[in-house]
PDB file of C-alpha atoms and ligand atoms in Angstrom:
ATOM      1  CA  MET A   1     -11.906 -15.736  16.789  1.00 74.00           C
ATOM      2  CA  SER A   2     -10.017 -13.113  14.960  1.00 94.00           C
ATOM      3  CA  LYS A   3      -6.654 -12.059  16.252  1.00 96.00           C
ATOM      4  CA  SER A   4      -7.784  -8.451  17.051  1.00 97.00           C
ATOM      5  CA  VAL A   5     -10.894  -9.716  19.037  1.00 97.00           C
ATOM      6  CA  GLU A   6      -8.600 -12.036  20.993  1.00 97.00           C
ATOM      7  CA  LEU A   7      -6.125  -9.170  21.648  1.00 97.00           C
ATOM      8  CA  ALA A   8      -9.023  -6.906  22.712  1.00 97.00           C
ATOM      9  CA  ARG A   9     -10.126  -9.574  25.215  1.00 97.00           C
ATOM     10  CA  LEU A  10      -6.536  -9.783  26.619  1.00 97.00           C
ATOM     11  CA  ILE A  11      -6.380  -6.032  26.875  1.00 97.00           C
ATOM     12  CA  ARG A  12      -9.725  -5.753  28.538  1.00 97.00           C
ATOM     13  CA  ASP A  13      -8.774  -8.402  31.121  1.00 97.00           C
ATOM     14  CA  ARG A  14      -5.806  -6.303  32.041  1.00 97.00           C
ATOM     15  CA  ALA A  15      -7.000  -2.736  31.586  1.00 96.00           C
ATOM     16  CA  GLY A  16     -10.735  -2.898  32.202  1.00 95.00           C
ATOM     17  CA  GLN A  17     -13.838  -3.236  30.093  1.00 95.00           C
ATOM     18  CA  ALA A  18     -14.677   0.304  29.037  1.00 96.00           C
ATOM     19  CA  ALA A  19     -14.135   1.374  25.438  1.00 97.00           C
ATOM     20  CA  PRO A  20     -11.497   4.023  24.925  1.00 98.00           C
ATOM     21  CA  GLU A  21     -13.069   7.256  23.624  1.00 97.00           C
ATOM     22  CA  TYR A  22      -9.918   8.280  21.825  1.00 98.00           C
ATOM     23  CA  GLY A  23      -6.953   6.428  20.311  1.00 98.00           C
ATOM     24  CA  LEU A  24      -3.705   8.248  20.220  1.00 97.00           C
ATOM     25  CA  ILE A  25      -0.681   7.281  18.153  1.00 95.00           C
ATOM     26  CA  LEU A  26       2.461   9.093  19.214  1.00 90.00           C
ATOM     27  CA  GLY A  27       5.284   9.908  16.869  1.00 85.00           C
ATOM     28  CA  SER A  28       9.090  10.102  17.211  1.00 73.00           C
ATOM     29  CA  GLY A  29      10.097  11.879  20.376  1.00 73.00           C
ATOM     30  CA  LEU A  30       6.433  12.489  21.288  1.00 77.00           C
ATOM     31  CA  GLY A  31       6.055   9.697  23.867  1.00 79.00           C
ATOM     32  CA  HIS A  32       5.825  11.757  26.968  1.00 82.00           C
ATOM     33  CA  LEU A  33       2.046  12.005  26.959  1.00 85.00           C
ATOM     34  CA  SER A  34       1.712   8.251  27.463  1.00 85.00           C
ATOM     35  CA  GLU A  35       3.658   8.528  30.679  1.00 86.00           C
ATOM     36  CA  THR A  36       1.061  10.818  32.128  1.00 88.00           C
ATOM     37  CA  VAL A  37      -1.924   8.581  31.480  1.00 92.00           C
ATOM     38  CA  GLN A  38      -3.193   6.984  34.634  1.00 90.00           C
ATOM     39  CA  GLY A  39      -3.860   3.350  33.783  1.00 94.00           C
ATOM     40  CA  THR A  40      -2.423   0.130  32.477  1.00 96.00           C
ATOM     41  CA  ALA A  41       0.678  -0.088  30.304  1.00 95.00           C
ATOM     42  CA  ILE A  42       0.984  -3.180  28.169  1.00 96.00           C
ATOM     43  CA  PRO A  43       4.208  -3.690  26.329  1.00 94.00           C
ATOM     44  CA  TYR A  44       3.773  -4.571  22.625  1.00 93.00           C
ATOM     45  CA  SER A  45       5.819  -7.706  23.370  1.00 93.00           C
ATOM     46  CA  ASP A  46       2.812  -8.942  25.402  1.00 96.00           C
ATOM     47  CA  LEU A  47       0.487  -8.434  22.439  1.00 96.00           C
ATOM     48  CA  PRO A  48       1.224 -11.156  19.849  1.00 94.00           C
ATOM     49  CA  GLY A  49       1.409  -9.591  16.339  1.00 93.00           C
ATOM     50  CA  PHE A  50       1.962  -5.993  17.542  1.00 93.00           C
ATOM     51  CA  PRO A  51       5.124  -4.503  15.952  1.00 89.00           C
ATOM     52  CA  HIS A  52       8.248  -5.193  18.070  1.00 76.00           C
ATOM     53  CA  ALA A  53      11.391  -3.720  16.656  1.00 59.00           C
ATOM     54  CA  GLY A  54      10.464  -0.045  16.329  1.00 64.00           C
ATOM     55  CA  VAL A  55      12.534   3.011  15.914  1.00 70.00           C
ATOM     56  CA  SER A  56      14.511   4.898  18.529  1.00 70.00           C
ATOM     57  CA  GLY A  57      12.406   7.749  19.952  1.00 65.00           C
ATOM     58  CA  HIS A  58       9.377   5.492  20.240  1.00 71.00           C
ATOM     59  CA  VAL A  59       7.969   3.656  23.283  1.00 79.00           C
ATOM     60  CA  PRO A  60       6.520   0.385  22.150  1.00 87.00           C
ATOM     61  CA  GLN A  61       3.663  -0.061  24.565  1.00 92.00           C
ATOM     62  CA  LEU A  62      -0.097   0.422  24.713  1.00 95.00           C
ATOM     63  CA  VAL A  63      -1.292   2.510  27.596  1.00 95.00           C
ATOM     64  CA  ILE A  64      -5.038   2.487  28.428  1.00 97.00           C
ATOM     65  CA  GLY A  65      -6.392   4.747  31.046  1.00 96.00           C
ATOM     66  CA  GLN A  66      -7.593   8.184  31.962  1.00 96.00           C
ATOM     67  CA  LEU A  67      -6.260  11.455  30.544  1.00 96.00           C
ATOM     68  CA  GLU A  68      -8.103  14.647  31.504  1.00 95.00           C
ATOM     69  CA  GLY A  69     -11.035  12.608  32.535  1.00 95.00           C
ATOM     70  CA  ARG A  70     -11.338  10.676  29.201  1.00 96.00           C
ATOM     71  CA  ARG A  71     -10.654   7.150  28.628  1.00 97.00           C
ATOM     72  CA  VAL A  72      -7.789   6.894  26.090  1.00 97.00           C
ATOM     73  CA  ALA A  73      -5.752   4.165  24.362  1.00 97.00           C
ATOM     74  CA  VAL A  74      -2.297   5.487  23.555  1.00 96.00           C
ATOM     75  CA  LEU A  75      -0.069   3.634  21.123  1.00 94.00           C
ATOM     76  CA  GLY A  76       3.383   4.802  22.094  1.00 87.00           C
ATOM     77  CA  GLY A  77       5.202   3.258  19.115  1.00 81.00           C
ATOM     78  CA  ARG A  78       4.378   2.714  15.509  1.00 87.00           C
ATOM     79  CA  SER A  79       5.767   0.576  12.831  1.00 91.00           C
ATOM     80  CA  HIS A  80       6.763   2.363   9.633  1.00 93.00           C
ATOM     81  CA  TYR A  81       6.566   1.074   6.143  1.00 96.00           C
ATOM     82  CA  TYR A  82      10.367   1.476   5.841  1.00 95.00           C
ATOM     83  CA  GLU A  83      11.077  -1.016   8.667  1.00 93.00           C
ATOM     84  CA  SER A  84       9.575  -4.046   6.902  1.00 92.00           C
ATOM     85  CA  GLY A  85       8.403  -3.051   3.461  1.00 95.00           C
ATOM     86  CA  ARG A  86       4.896  -3.666   4.706  1.00 96.00           C
ATOM     87  CA  ALA A  87       2.592  -0.768   4.414  1.00 97.00           C
ATOM     88  CA  ASP A  88       0.074  -2.535   6.575  1.00 97.00           C
ATOM     89  CA  ALA A  89       2.346  -2.967   9.537  1.00 94.00           C
ATOM     90  CA  MET A  90      -0.046  -1.155  11.814  1.00 96.00           C
ATOM     91  CA  ARG A  91      -3.076  -3.043  10.691  1.00 97.00           C
ATOM     92  CA  LEU A  92      -3.381  -5.366  13.751  1.00 97.00           C
ATOM     93  CA  PRO A  93      -2.991  -2.528  16.365  1.00 97.00           C
ATOM     94  CA  LEU A  94      -5.697  -0.478  14.595  1.00 98.00           C
ATOM     95  CA  GLU A  95      -7.984  -3.477  14.176  1.00 98.00           C
ATOM     96  CA  THR A  96      -7.415  -4.068  18.017  1.00 98.00           C
ATOM     97  CA  LEU A  97      -8.380  -0.421  18.707  1.00 98.00           C
ATOM     98  CA  ALA A  98     -11.572  -0.916  16.648  1.00 98.00           C
ATOM     99  CA  ALA A  99     -12.294  -4.183  18.451  1.00 98.00           C
ATOM    100  CA  LEU A 100     -11.950  -2.283  21.791  1.00 98.00           C
ATOM    101  CA  GLY A 101     -14.711  -0.031  20.488  1.00 98.00           C
ATOM    102  CA  CYS A 102     -12.522   3.049  19.840  1.00 97.00           C
ATOM    103  CA  ASP A 103     -13.859   5.062  16.893  1.00 96.00           C
ATOM    104  CA  ARG A 104     -11.806   8.238  17.100  1.00 98.00           C
ATOM    105  CA  LEU A 105      -8.065   8.360  16.488  1.00 98.00           C
ATOM    106  CA  ILE A 106      -5.503  11.206  16.757  1.00 98.00           C
ATOM    107  CA  LEU A 107      -2.223  10.626  15.069  1.00 97.00           C
ATOM    108  CA  THR A 108       0.914  12.543  15.699  1.00 96.00           C
ATOM    109  CA  ASN A 109       4.211  12.586  13.840  1.00 95.00           C
ATOM    110  CA  ALA A 110       7.485  14.443  13.315  1.00 93.00           C
ATOM    111  CA  ALA A 111       7.613  16.093   9.936  1.00 96.00           C
ATOM    112  CA  GLY A 112       9.707  18.406   7.728  1.00 97.00           C
ATOM    113  CA  SER A 113       8.093  21.681   6.799  1.00 98.00           C
ATOM    114  CA  LEU A 114       7.794  22.937   3.252  1.00 98.00           C
ATOM    115  CA  ARG A 115       6.488  26.352   4.339  1.00 97.00           C
ATOM    116  CA  ALA A 116       8.571  29.216   5.728  1.00 96.00           C
ATOM    117  CA  ASP A 117       5.733  30.280   7.842  1.00 96.00           C
ATOM    118  CA  ILE A 118       5.651  26.920   9.672  1.00 97.00           C
ATOM    119  CA  PRO A 119       9.158  26.788  11.181  1.00 94.00           C
ATOM    120  CA  PRO A 120      10.757  24.000  13.254  1.00 94.00           C
ATOM    121  CA  GLY A 121       9.229  23.923  16.707  1.00 94.00           C
ATOM    122  CA  GLY A 122       5.767  24.689  15.157  1.00 96.00           C
ATOM    123  CA  LEU A 123       2.778  22.451  14.650  1.00 97.00           C
ATOM    124  CA  MET A 124       0.593  21.664  11.617  1.00 98.00           C
ATOM    125  CA  LEU A 125      -2.887  20.107  11.552  1.00 98.00           C
ATOM    126  CA  LEU A 126      -3.327  17.921   8.494  1.00 98.00           C
ATOM    127  CA  ASN A 127      -6.325  18.862   6.503  1.00 98.00           C
ATOM    128  CA  ASP A 128      -5.443  16.382   3.727  1.00 98.00           C
ATOM    129  CA  HIS A 129      -2.508  14.198   2.538  1.00 98.00           C
ATOM    130  CA  ILE A 130      -0.778  12.858  -0.453  1.00 98.00           C
ATOM    131  CA  ALA A 131       0.210   9.188  -0.427  1.00 98.00           C
ATOM    132  CA  PHE A 132       3.443   9.574  -2.386  1.00 97.00           C
ATOM    133  CA  ALA A 133       5.148   6.318  -1.237  1.00 97.00           C
ATOM    134  CA  GLY A 134       3.745   4.437  -4.149  1.00 94.00           C
ATOM    135  CA  THR A 135       2.049   1.821  -2.078  1.00 98.00           C
ATOM    136  CA  ASN A 136      -1.118   1.341   0.044  1.00 98.00           C
ATOM    137  CA  PRO A 137      -1.729  -0.704   3.175  1.00 98.00           C
ATOM    138  CA  LEU A 138      -4.892  -2.231   1.747  1.00 98.00           C
ATOM    139  CA  ILE A 139      -3.204  -3.919  -1.264  1.00 98.00           C
ATOM    140  CA  GLY A 140      -3.981  -7.615  -0.929  1.00 97.00           C
ATOM    141  CA  GLU A 141      -7.292  -6.872   0.990  1.00 97.00           C
ATOM    142  CA  GLN A 142      -9.852  -9.177  -0.606  1.00 96.00           C
ATOM    143  CA  THR A 143     -13.158  -7.585   0.252  1.00 96.00           C
ATOM    144  CA  ASP A 144     -14.826  -4.623  -1.474  1.00 96.00           C
ATOM    145  CA  ALA A 145     -14.370  -2.753   1.781  1.00 95.00           C
ATOM    146  CA  ARG A 146     -10.899  -2.000   0.347  1.00 97.00           C
ATOM    147  CA  PHE A 147     -12.378   0.701  -1.824  1.00 98.00           C
ATOM    148  CA  VAL A 148     -12.298   3.226   1.007  1.00 98.00           C
ATOM    149  CA  PRO A 149     -13.325   6.821   0.187  1.00 98.00           C
ATOM    150  CA  MET A 150     -10.654   9.124   1.310  1.00 98.00           C
ATOM    151  CA  THR A 151     -12.590  12.497   0.846  1.00 97.00           C
ATOM    152  CA  ASP A 152     -13.270  12.865   4.538  1.00 96.00           C
ATOM    153  CA  ALA A 153     -10.143  11.051   5.767  1.00 98.00           C
ATOM    154  CA  HIS A 154      -9.293  14.034   7.944  1.00 98.00           C
ATOM    155  CA  ASP A 155     -12.482  14.318  10.099  1.00 98.00           C
ATOM    156  CA  ALA A 156     -13.989  17.814   9.867  1.00 98.00           C
ATOM    157  CA  ASP A 157     -15.503  17.697  13.349  1.00 98.00           C
ATOM    158  CA  LEU A 158     -12.385  16.404  14.998  1.00 98.00           C
ATOM    159  CA  ARG A 159     -10.300  19.026  13.237  1.00 98.00           C
ATOM    160  CA  ALA A 160     -12.575  21.813  14.353  1.00 98.00           C
ATOM    161  CA  ALA A 161     -12.437  20.612  17.955  1.00 98.00           C
ATOM    162  CA  ILE A 162      -8.578  20.460  17.679  1.00 98.00           C
ATOM    163  CA  LEU A 163      -8.445  23.996  16.212  1.00 98.00           C
ATOM    164  CA  ALA A 164     -10.754  25.238  18.981  1.00 98.00           C
ATOM    165  CA  ALA A 165      -8.487  23.608  21.557  1.00 98.00           C
ATOM    166  CA  ALA A 166      -5.333  25.190  20.049  1.00 98.00           C
ATOM    167  CA  GLN A 167      -7.035  28.598  19.935  1.00 98.00           C
ATOM    168  CA  ALA A 168      -8.073  28.298  23.565  1.00 98.00           C
ATOM    169  CA  GLU A 169      -4.431  27.537  24.492  1.00 98.00           C
ATOM    170  CA  GLY A 170      -3.220  30.419  22.335  1.00 98.00           C
ATOM    171  CA  ILE A 171      -1.189  28.136  20.220  1.00 98.00           C
ATOM    172  CA  GLU A 172      -0.801  28.722  16.479  1.00 97.00           C
ATOM    173  CA  LEU A 173      -1.959  25.677  14.537  1.00 98.00           C
ATOM    174  CA  PRO A 174      -1.889  26.212  10.709  1.00 98.00           C
ATOM    175  CA  GLU A 175      -3.567  23.540   8.559  1.00 98.00           C
ATOM    176  CA  GLY A 176      -1.896  21.954   5.644  1.00 98.00           C
ATOM    177  CA  VAL A 177      -1.200  18.925   3.416  1.00 98.00           C
ATOM    178  CA  TYR A 178       1.151  16.127   4.540  1.00 98.00           C
ATOM    179  CA  CYS A 179       2.985  14.237   1.873  1.00 98.00           C
ATOM    180  CA  TRP A 180       3.985  10.603   2.764  1.00 98.00           C
ATOM    181  CA  PHE A 181       7.469   9.635   1.553  1.00 98.00           C
ATOM    182  CA  SER A 182       8.530   6.048   2.236  1.00 98.00           C
ATOM    183  CA  GLY A 183      11.926   6.868   3.957  1.00 95.00           C
ATOM    184  CA  PRO A 184      14.051   5.805   5.586  1.00 97.00           C
ATOM    185  CA  SER A 185      16.337   8.071   3.582  1.00 97.00           C
ATOM    186  CA  PHE A 186      15.294  11.657   3.847  1.00 97.00           C
ATOM    187  CA  GLU A 187      14.097  13.549   0.795  1.00 98.00           C
ATOM    188  CA  THR A 188      16.401  15.154  -1.737  1.00 97.00           C
ATOM    189  CA  PRO A 189      16.037  18.932  -2.336  1.00 97.00           C
ATOM    190  CA  ALA A 190      14.491  18.070  -5.807  1.00 98.00           C
ATOM    191  CA  GLU A 191      11.940  15.902  -4.112  1.00 98.00           C
ATOM    192  CA  ILE A 192      11.141  18.598  -1.638  1.00 98.00           C
ATOM    193  CA  ARG A 193      10.697  21.085  -4.548  1.00 98.00           C
ATOM    194  CA  ALA A 194       8.458  18.489  -6.307  1.00 98.00           C
ATOM    195  CA  ALA A 195       6.388  17.999  -3.142  1.00 98.00           C
ATOM    196  CA  ARG A 196       5.868  21.824  -2.955  1.00 98.00           C
ATOM    197  CA  ILE A 197       4.657  21.940  -6.561  1.00 98.00           C
ATOM    198  CA  LEU A 198       2.251  19.001  -5.796  1.00 98.00           C
ATOM    199  CA  GLY A 199       0.709  21.071  -3.086  1.00 98.00           C
ATOM    200  CA  ALA A 200       2.296  19.599   0.089  1.00 98.00           C
ATOM    201  CA  ASP A 201       3.060  21.677   3.135  1.00 98.00           C
ATOM    202  CA  ALA A 202       4.970  19.059   5.143  1.00 98.00           C
ATOM    203  CA  VAL A 203       6.716  15.722   4.476  1.00 98.00           C
ATOM    204  CA  GLY A 204       7.031  12.714   6.653  1.00 98.00           C
ATOM    205  CA  MET A 205       7.359   8.891   6.718  1.00 97.00           C
ATOM    206  CA  SER A 206       4.271   7.756   8.671  1.00 96.00           C
ATOM    207  CA  THR A 207       0.656   8.424   9.434  1.00 98.00           C
ATOM    208  CA  VAL A 208      -0.882   8.077   5.948  1.00 98.00           C
ATOM    209  CA  PRO A 209      -0.974   4.307   5.852  1.00 98.00           C
ATOM    210  CA  GLU A 210      -2.448   4.444   9.431  1.00 98.00           C
ATOM    211  CA  ILE A 211      -5.178   6.825   8.331  1.00 98.00           C
ATOM    212  CA  ILE A 212      -6.065   4.650   5.314  1.00 98.00           C
ATOM    213  CA  LEU A 213      -6.353   1.584   7.549  1.00 98.00           C
ATOM    214  CA  ALA A 214      -8.244   3.454  10.199  1.00 98.00           C
ATOM    215  CA  ARG A 215     -10.748   4.701   7.625  1.00 98.00           C
ATOM    216  CA  PHE A 216     -11.096   1.138   6.329  1.00 98.00           C
ATOM    217  CA  LEU A 217     -12.006   0.204   9.931  1.00 98.00           C
ATOM    218  CA  GLY A 218     -14.562   3.002  10.299  1.00 98.00           C
ATOM    219  CA  ILE A 219     -12.430   5.005  12.720  1.00 98.00           C
ATOM    220  CA  ARG A 220     -12.494   8.844  12.395  1.00 98.00           C
ATOM    221  CA  CYS A 221      -9.095  10.416  12.250  1.00 98.00           C
ATOM    222  CA  ALA A 222      -7.268  13.665  12.700  1.00 98.00           C
ATOM    223  CA  ALA A 223      -3.461  14.123  12.639  1.00 98.00           C
ATOM    224  CA  ILE A 224      -1.028  16.745  13.846  1.00 98.00           C
ATOM    225  CA  SER A 225       2.611  17.062  12.734  1.00 97.00           C
ATOM    226  CA  VAL A 226       5.341  18.444  14.949  1.00 96.00           C
ATOM    227  CA  ILE A 227       7.737  20.310  12.683  1.00 96.00           C
ATOM    228  CA  THR A 228      11.350  19.312  13.471  1.00 94.00           C
ATOM    229  CA  ASN A 229      13.102  20.795  10.467  1.00 95.00           C
ATOM    230  CA  MET A 230      12.644  22.449   7.158  1.00 96.00           C
ATOM    231  CA  GLY A 231      12.502  20.206   4.026  1.00 97.00           C
ATOM    232  CA  ALA A 232      15.822  19.219   2.479  1.00 97.00           C
ATOM    233  CA  GLY A 233      17.444  22.100   0.701  1.00 96.00           C
ATOM    234  CA  MET A 234      15.270  24.740   2.355  1.00 96.00           C
ATOM    235  CA  SER A 235      17.741  25.583   5.128  1.00 93.00           C
ATOM    236  CA  ASP A 236      21.327  25.164   6.045  1.00 87.00           C
ATOM    237  CA  GLU A 237      20.490  22.909   8.959  1.00 86.00           C
ATOM    238  CA  ALA A 238      21.628  19.286   8.465  1.00 84.00           C
ATOM    239  CA  ILE A 239      18.668  16.832   8.585  1.00 87.00           C
ATOM    240  CA  SER A 240      19.055  13.624  10.693  1.00 85.00           C
ATOM    241  CA  HIS A 241      17.040  11.308  12.972  1.00 85.00           C
ATOM    242  CA  ASP A 242      18.966  12.561  15.941  1.00 86.00           C
ATOM    243  CA  HIS A 243      17.969  16.145  15.036  1.00 83.00           C
ATOM    244  CA  THR A 244      14.301  15.012  14.653  1.00 82.00           C
ATOM    245  CA  LYS A 245      14.463  13.474  18.181  1.00 83.00           C
ATOM    246  CA  ALA A 246      16.165  16.539  19.641  1.00 84.00           C
ATOM    247  CA  MET A 247      13.632  18.978  18.103  1.00 84.00           C
ATOM    248  CA  ALA A 248      10.443  17.062  18.681  1.00 85.00           C
ATOM    249  CA  PRO A 249      10.136  18.026  22.333  1.00 86.00           C
ATOM    250  CA  LEU A 250       9.920  21.700  21.351  1.00 85.00           C
ATOM    251  CA  GLY A 251       6.617  21.140  19.559  1.00 92.00           C
ATOM    252  CA  ALA A 252       5.611  18.234  21.758  1.00 92.00           C
ATOM    253  CA  ALA A 253       4.915  20.553  24.772  1.00 93.00           C
ATOM    254  CA  LYS A 254       2.446  22.515  22.667  1.00 95.00           C
ATOM    255  CA  LEU A 255       0.921  19.468  21.137  1.00 95.00           C
ATOM    256  CA  GLU A 256       0.330  18.017  24.677  1.00 94.00           C
ATOM    257  CA  ARG A 257      -1.364  21.175  25.786  1.00 95.00           C
ATOM    258  CA  ILE A 258      -3.736  21.095  22.724  1.00 96.00           C
ATOM    259  CA  LEU A 259      -4.567  17.350  23.219  1.00 96.00           C
ATOM    260  CA  ARG A 260      -5.282  17.901  26.958  1.00 96.00           C
ATOM    261  CA  ARG A 261      -7.527  20.815  26.215  1.00 97.00           C
ATOM    262  CA  LEU A 262      -9.283  18.811  23.570  1.00 97.00           C
ATOM    263  CA  LEU A 263      -9.951  16.000  25.926  1.00 96.00           C
ATOM    264  CA  ARG A 264     -11.193  18.407  28.738  1.00 94.00           C
ATOM    265  CA  ALA A 265     -13.523  19.992  26.196  1.00 89.00           C
ATOM    266  CA  ALA A 266     -14.776  16.881  24.488  1.00 70.00           C
TER     267      ALA A 266
HETATM  268  N1  HPA B   1      11.260  14.219   5.939  1.00 73.63           N
HETATM  269  C1  HPA B   1      10.659  13.106   6.333  1.00 73.63           C
HETATM  270  N2  HPA B   1      10.313  12.784   7.536  1.00 73.63           N
HETATM  271  C2  HPA B   1      10.718  13.601   8.462  1.00 73.63           C
HETATM  272  C3  HPA B   1      11.351  14.821   8.248  1.00 73.63           C
HETATM  273  C4  HPA B   1      11.667  15.134   6.862  1.00 73.63           C
HETATM  274  O1  HPA B   1      12.213  16.263   6.616  1.00 73.63           O
HETATM  275  N3  HPA B   1      11.506  15.408   9.442  1.00 73.63           N
HETATM  276  C5  HPA B   1      10.929  14.555  10.455  1.00 73.63           C
HETATM  277  N4  HPA B   1      10.396  13.492   9.788  1.00 73.63           N
END
């Protein structure tokens, strides 16, 4: 039996049999939502092969249960490429979601904005991305399934539903392109200028490898950035992980309202 099928069995034994309708991956400082899910929390340490170390600001546990009347599976922590040099670090958690029968995924992250009209505290819905980190989580995959089309990586129906939820909540949700940098160092001002020329609206260190893996597994995706700062060189504010964690809750409250509305409406 494959590892993910075994893990799905273990998770069903603890959290119940029903398939989650939505998977959620929560970014830095955005973990509050998982505390409000009524269900079963399983620490990653109980799930062999799930990432352990993690980054401060993340809660490394899987919570399965009800949120606004929908069954959800919330991944409270993610492993980033920069932690291990492995772009496929989230492959097993995503395979496990797929094995649980979850076919929709909403990803969240903290990001730097490249647009003056999307300031810190604001949100951005990804309508596309640029994989700028120079690697791909499917390198080494042997099957022809590795040739994943990415044209519809950011699912049109899911995005429309998220935009409608934001509008219903009266929350501004501009759309834009997210550019994946490897991190863990932040970008230089020249890299930020380059990303702007390339067509990016925000920069961050996550999400893109997870979307590639999720599409490989047939999971539909949408992603929302919580803007914690302007890109390097665009403002006088110093950029740091502490600043990211301090700023994330500003946007997180709005993000939570959108996601709750989305689940209620779905
Ligand atoms: N760059 C990369 N990742 C980030 C940033 C940033 O400016 N802010 C939050 N995550």
